[in-house]
Amino acid sequence: MPNTISQSTAISWITAWRANPDDKVKAFFIPVDDLTNLMLDENCIGVRAYLAFGNEVGAPEAKLLLVDVEGDISKGGTDNLSNGIYDFTKPCPSFCDVSSPLYTAIDDGSNPPLGDNRISLTDAVNWIKAWRENPDLGVKAFFIPKDDITNLLKDGDCVGVRAYLAFGNDGEDPTESKLLLVNVNEDSTGVSKDVIMNGIYDFTKPCPSFCDADSPLNTLN
C-alpha cells in the first residue's frame, strides 16, 4: 500500500518522538485523498494520529502516523494496524501557510465562531499560543472521529487538512491537548492556504486519556 510503513518502523519513530519530542513543530498538513482512502473501511469509526519522528528518505522530521480505528468509540476504539500505518503528513515547519493566523498566532477578529465543533479564532490563537509556550510532551496521539473528518472535507476545493497543535479548554472539558483542524485550499500559485472562514474545528480526543491501550503503537512492543 502506498504511503504505508512497517509496524517496526512506526514503533521506532514513535519511540524517537517520546524520547525527545520536537517542541518546534506547529502543525501538520494531511492530503485530502490520503485521508479519504484511509477511511474506506466500512467499520472505520475514525482515525488515530500518533506523534512520531523519523523518515525513510531524507532528514528525520516530525510525523503524524495515521491508522484506521474500529470498535467502540466510547472506549477509545481499537487500532486496525492490518489496514496499514500511514505516513503521508507534512510538518510545519517547513510545509506551512505562513500567512495564516493559526501560524502567526495573531487574531484580527475577522472570523467569528460558526458552531458544530467550530471554535472562535480568538480561542484557537490562545490555545495554540499555550501549546507553543509550554508543549504537552506527554501526549502520544489524537483520535479524530470519521463523521467529523467527512464533514470537514465537504468543501469541493479542499486539498487537505492542516492540524495545529494546541492546548486549551472549551468550557466543558478539562484543559487538554488539542489538534485544531482547518480546511486547506490551493491559491492561484499552487500554495496551500488555511481556509479559516470555513471554521476551526475542535473535535479530537488526546491520548492519554482516549487511547487504544493495547495497540503496539501505544505500548511500543
mmCIF file of N, CA and C in Angstrom, residues 96-145:
data_model
loop_
_atom_site.group_PDB
_atom_site.id
_atom_site.type_symbol
_atom_site.label_atom_id
_atom_site.label_comp_id
_atom_site.label_asym_id
_atom_site.label_seq_id
_atom_site.Cartn_x
_atom_site.Cartn_y
_atom_site.Cartn_z
ATOM 1 N N CYS A 96 4.037 25.004 5.459
ATOM 2 C CA CYS A 96 3.177 25.878 6.272
ATOM 3 C C CYS A 96 2.382 26.846 5.402
ATOM 4 N N ASP A 97 1.358 27.429 6.007
ATOM 5 C CA ASP A 97 0.739 28.649 5.496
ATOM 6 C C ASP A 97 1.188 29.759 6.436
ATOM 7 N N VAL A 98 2.266 30.454 6.073
ATOM 8 C CA VAL A 98 2.875 31.419 6.999
ATOM 9 C C VAL A 98 2.019 32.669 7.180
ATOM 10 N N SER A 99 0.990 32.837 6.327
ATOM 11 C CA SER A 99 0.096 33.983 6.479
ATOM 12 C C SER A 99 -1.118 33.667 7.351
ATOM 13 N N SER A 100 -1.299 32.403 7.696
ATOM 14 C CA SER A 100 -2.469 32.007 8.493
ATOM 15 C C SER A 100 -2.380 32.554 9.907
ATOM 16 N N PRO A 101 -3.495 33.052 10.446
ATOM 17 C CA PRO A 101 -3.470 33.495 11.849
ATOM 18 C C PRO A 101 -3.209 32.354 12.826
ATOM 19 N N LEU A 102 -3.414 31.111 12.379
ATOM 20 C CA LEU A 102 -3.096 29.978 13.245
ATOM 21 C C LEU A 102 -1.593 29.703 13.247
ATOM 22 N N TYR A 103 -0.895 30.179 12.214
ATOM 23 C CA TYR A 103 0.566 30.095 12.186
ATOM 24 C C TYR A 103 1.175 31.269 12.956
ATOM 25 N N THR A 104 0.689 32.466 12.672
ATOM 26 C CA THR A 104 1.247 33.656 13.323
ATOM 27 C C THR A 104 0.772 33.801 14.761
ATOM 28 N N ALA A 105 -0.358 33.125 15.087
ATOM 29 C CA ALA A 105 -0.994 33.242 16.411
ATOM 30 C C ALA A 105 -1.367 34.692 16.705
ATOM 31 N N ILE A 106 -1.925 35.357 15.675
ATOM 32 C CA ILE A 106 -2.418 36.733 15.807
ATOM 33 C C ILE A 106 -3.868 36.768 15.343
ATOM 34 N N ASP A 107 -4.764 37.236 16.193
ATOM 35 C CA ASP A 107 -6.192 37.274 15.905
ATOM 36 C C ASP A 107 -6.588 38.682 15.470
ATOM 37 N N ASP A 108 -7.120 38.802 14.221
ATOM 38 C CA ASP A 108 -7.562 40.117 13.762
ATOM 39 C C ASP A 108 -9.058 40.334 13.983
ATOM 40 N N GLY A 109 -9.733 39.344 14.594
ATOM 41 C CA GLY A 109 -11.150 39.488 14.936
ATOM 42 C C GLY A 109 -12.101 39.326 13.776
ATOM 43 N N SER A 110 -11.625 38.857 12.619
ATOM 44 C CA SER A 110 -12.469 38.823 11.423
ATOM 45 C C SER A 110 -13.191 37.500 11.216
ATOM 46 N N ASN A 111 -12.926 36.515 12.053
ATOM 47 C CA ASN A 111 -13.543 35.193 11.846
ATOM 48 C C ASN A 111 -14.254 34.725 13.110
ATOM 49 N N PRO A 112 -15.569 34.986 13.199
ATOM 50 C CA PRO A 112 -16.330 34.563 14.386
ATOM 51 C C PRO A 112 -16.538 33.066 14.402
ATOM 52 N N PRO A 113 -16.894 32.485 15.574
ATOM 53 C CA PRO A 113 -17.167 31.047 15.642
ATOM 54 C C PRO A 113 -18.415 30.693 14.844
ATOM 55 N N LEU A 114 -18.459 29.454 14.314
ATOM 56 C CA LEU A 114 -19.565 29.025 13.467
ATOM 57 C C LEU A 114 -20.391 27.900 14.082
ATOM 58 N N GLY A 115 -20.017 27.367 15.229
ATOM 59 C CA GLY A 115 -20.742 26.257 15.835
ATOM 60 C C GLY A 115 -20.327 24.923 15.263
ATOM 61 N N ASP A 116 -21.027 23.839 15.669
ATOM 62 C CA ASP A 116 -20.744 22.495 15.142
ATOM 63 C C ASP A 116 -19.288 22.098 15.332
ATOM 64 N N ASN A 117 -18.817 22.154 16.559
ATOM 65 C CA ASN A 117 -17.424 21.819 16.878
ATOM 66 C C ASN A 117 -16.429 22.835 16.339
ATOM 67 N N ARG A 118 -16.914 23.986 15.853
ATOM 68 C CA ARG A 118 -16.026 25.029 15.382
ATOM 69 C C ARG A 118 -15.882 26.088 16.470
ATOM 70 N N ILE A 119 -14.674 26.537 16.660
ATOM 71 C CA ILE A 119 -14.392 27.478 17.733
ATOM 72 C C ILE A 119 -13.961 28.821 17.145
ATOM 73 N N SER A 120 -13.935 29.833 17.994
ATOM 74 C CA SER A 120 -13.543 31.160 17.535
ATOM 75 C C SER A 120 -12.045 31.212 17.250
ATOM 76 N N LEU A 121 -11.674 32.143 16.372
ATOM 77 C CA LEU A 121 -10.263 32.362 16.096
ATOM 78 C C LEU A 121 -9.533 32.804 17.354
ATOM 79 N N THR A 122 -10.221 33.566 18.199
ATOM 80 C CA THR A 122 -9.615 34.012 19.456
ATOM 81 C C THR A 122 -9.210 32.829 20.324
ATOM 82 N N ASP A 123 -10.146 31.881 20.499
ATOM 83 C CA ASP A 123 -9.828 30.686 21.292
ATOM 84 C C ASP A 123 -8.706 29.896 20.636
ATOM 85 N N ALA A 124 -8.782 29.734 19.317
ATOM 86 C CA ALA A 124 -7.764 28.952 18.616
ATOM 87 C C ALA A 124 -6.377 29.560 18.801
ATOM 88 N N VAL A 125 -6.269 30.866 18.634
ATOM 89 C CA VAL A 125 -4.977 31.537 18.802
ATOM 90 C C VAL A 125 -4.469 31.376 20.229
ATOM 91 N N ASN A 126 -5.348 31.546 21.203
ATOM 92 C CA ASN A 126 -4.933 31.414 22.604
ATOM 93 C C ASN A 126 -4.466 29.997 22.916
ATOM 94 N N TRP A 127 -5.168 28.994 22.388
ATOM 95 C CA TRP A 127 -4.812 27.605 22.663
ATOM 96 C C TRP A 127 -3.509 27.227 21.967
ATOM 97 N N ILE A 128 -3.306 27.731 20.749
ATOM 98 C CA ILE A 128 -2.063 27.459 20.027
ATOM 99 C C ILE A 128 -0.886 28.124 20.737
ATOM 100 N N LYS A 129 -1.080 29.354 21.196
ATOM 101 C CA LYS A 129 -0.026 30.037 21.960
ATOM 102 C C LYS A 129 0.326 29.234 23.208
ATOM 103 N N ALA A 130 -0.694 28.693 23.874
ATOM 104 C CA ALA A 130 -0.460 27.926 25.102
ATOM 105 C C ALA A 130 0.413 26.708 24.822
ATOM 106 N N TRP A 131 0.154 26.026 23.688
ATOM 107 C CA TRP A 131 0.977 24.864 23.320
ATOM 108 C C TRP A 131 2.415 25.286 23.058
ATOM 109 N N ARG A 132 2.590 26.337 22.274
ATOM 110 C CA ARG A 132 3.938 26.750 21.880
ATOM 111 C C ARG A 132 4.754 27.258 23.059
ATOM 112 N N GLU A 133 4.065 27.858 24.044
ATOM 113 C CA GLU A 133 4.776 28.340 25.227
ATOM 114 C C GLU A 133 5.135 27.211 26.182
ATOM 115 N N ASN A 134 4.315 26.157 26.184
ATOM 116 C CA ASN A 134 4.552 25.054 27.111
ATOM 117 C C ASN A 134 3.991 23.758 26.516
ATOM 118 N N PRO A 135 4.680 23.145 25.541
ATOM 119 C CA PRO A 135 4.156 21.957 24.862
ATOM 120 C C PRO A 135 3.860 20.818 25.834
ATOM 121 N N ASP A 136 2.751 20.131 25.590
ATOM 122 C CA ASP A 136 2.398 18.953 26.379
ATOM 123 C C ASP A 136 3.175 17.764 25.818
ATOM 124 N N LEU A 137 4.351 17.521 26.369
ATOM 125 C CA LEU A 137 5.228 16.487 25.836
ATOM 126 C C LEU A 137 4.788 15.081 26.246
ATOM 127 N N GLY A 138 3.729 14.990 27.041
ATOM 128 C CA GLY A 138 3.227 13.682 27.443
ATOM 129 C C GLY A 138 2.170 13.127 26.512
ATOM 130 N N VAL A 139 1.673 13.945 25.569
ATOM 131 C CA VAL A 139 0.640 13.461 24.663
ATOM 132 C C VAL A 139 1.251 12.491 23.654
ATOM 133 N N LYS A 140 0.524 11.404 23.357
ATOM 134 C CA LYS A 140 1.018 10.356 22.468
ATOM 135 C C LYS A 140 0.318 10.349 21.111
ATOM 136 N N ALA A 141 -0.971 10.670 21.112
ATOM 137 C CA ALA A 141 -1.758 10.531 19.891
ATOM 138 C C ALA A 141 -3.045 11.324 20.016
ATOM 139 N N PHE A 142 -3.772 11.407 18.895
ATOM 140 C CA PHE A 142 -5.085 12.044 18.877
ATOM 141 C C PHE A 142 -6.048 11.167 18.088
ATOM 142 N N PHE A 143 -7.288 11.034 18.592
ATOM 143 C CA PHE A 143 -8.355 10.344 17.863
ATOM 144 C C PHE A 143 -9.214 11.393 17.170
ATOM 145 N N ILE A 144 -9.543 11.135 15.887
ATOM 146 C CA ILE A 144 -10.362 12.049 15.098
ATOM 147 C C ILE A 144 -11.560 11.265 14.554
ATOM 148 N N PRO A 145 -12.804 11.593 14.952
ATOM 149 C CA PRO A 145 -13.979 10.830 14.501
ATOM 150 C C PRO A 145 -14.184 10.917 12.990
#
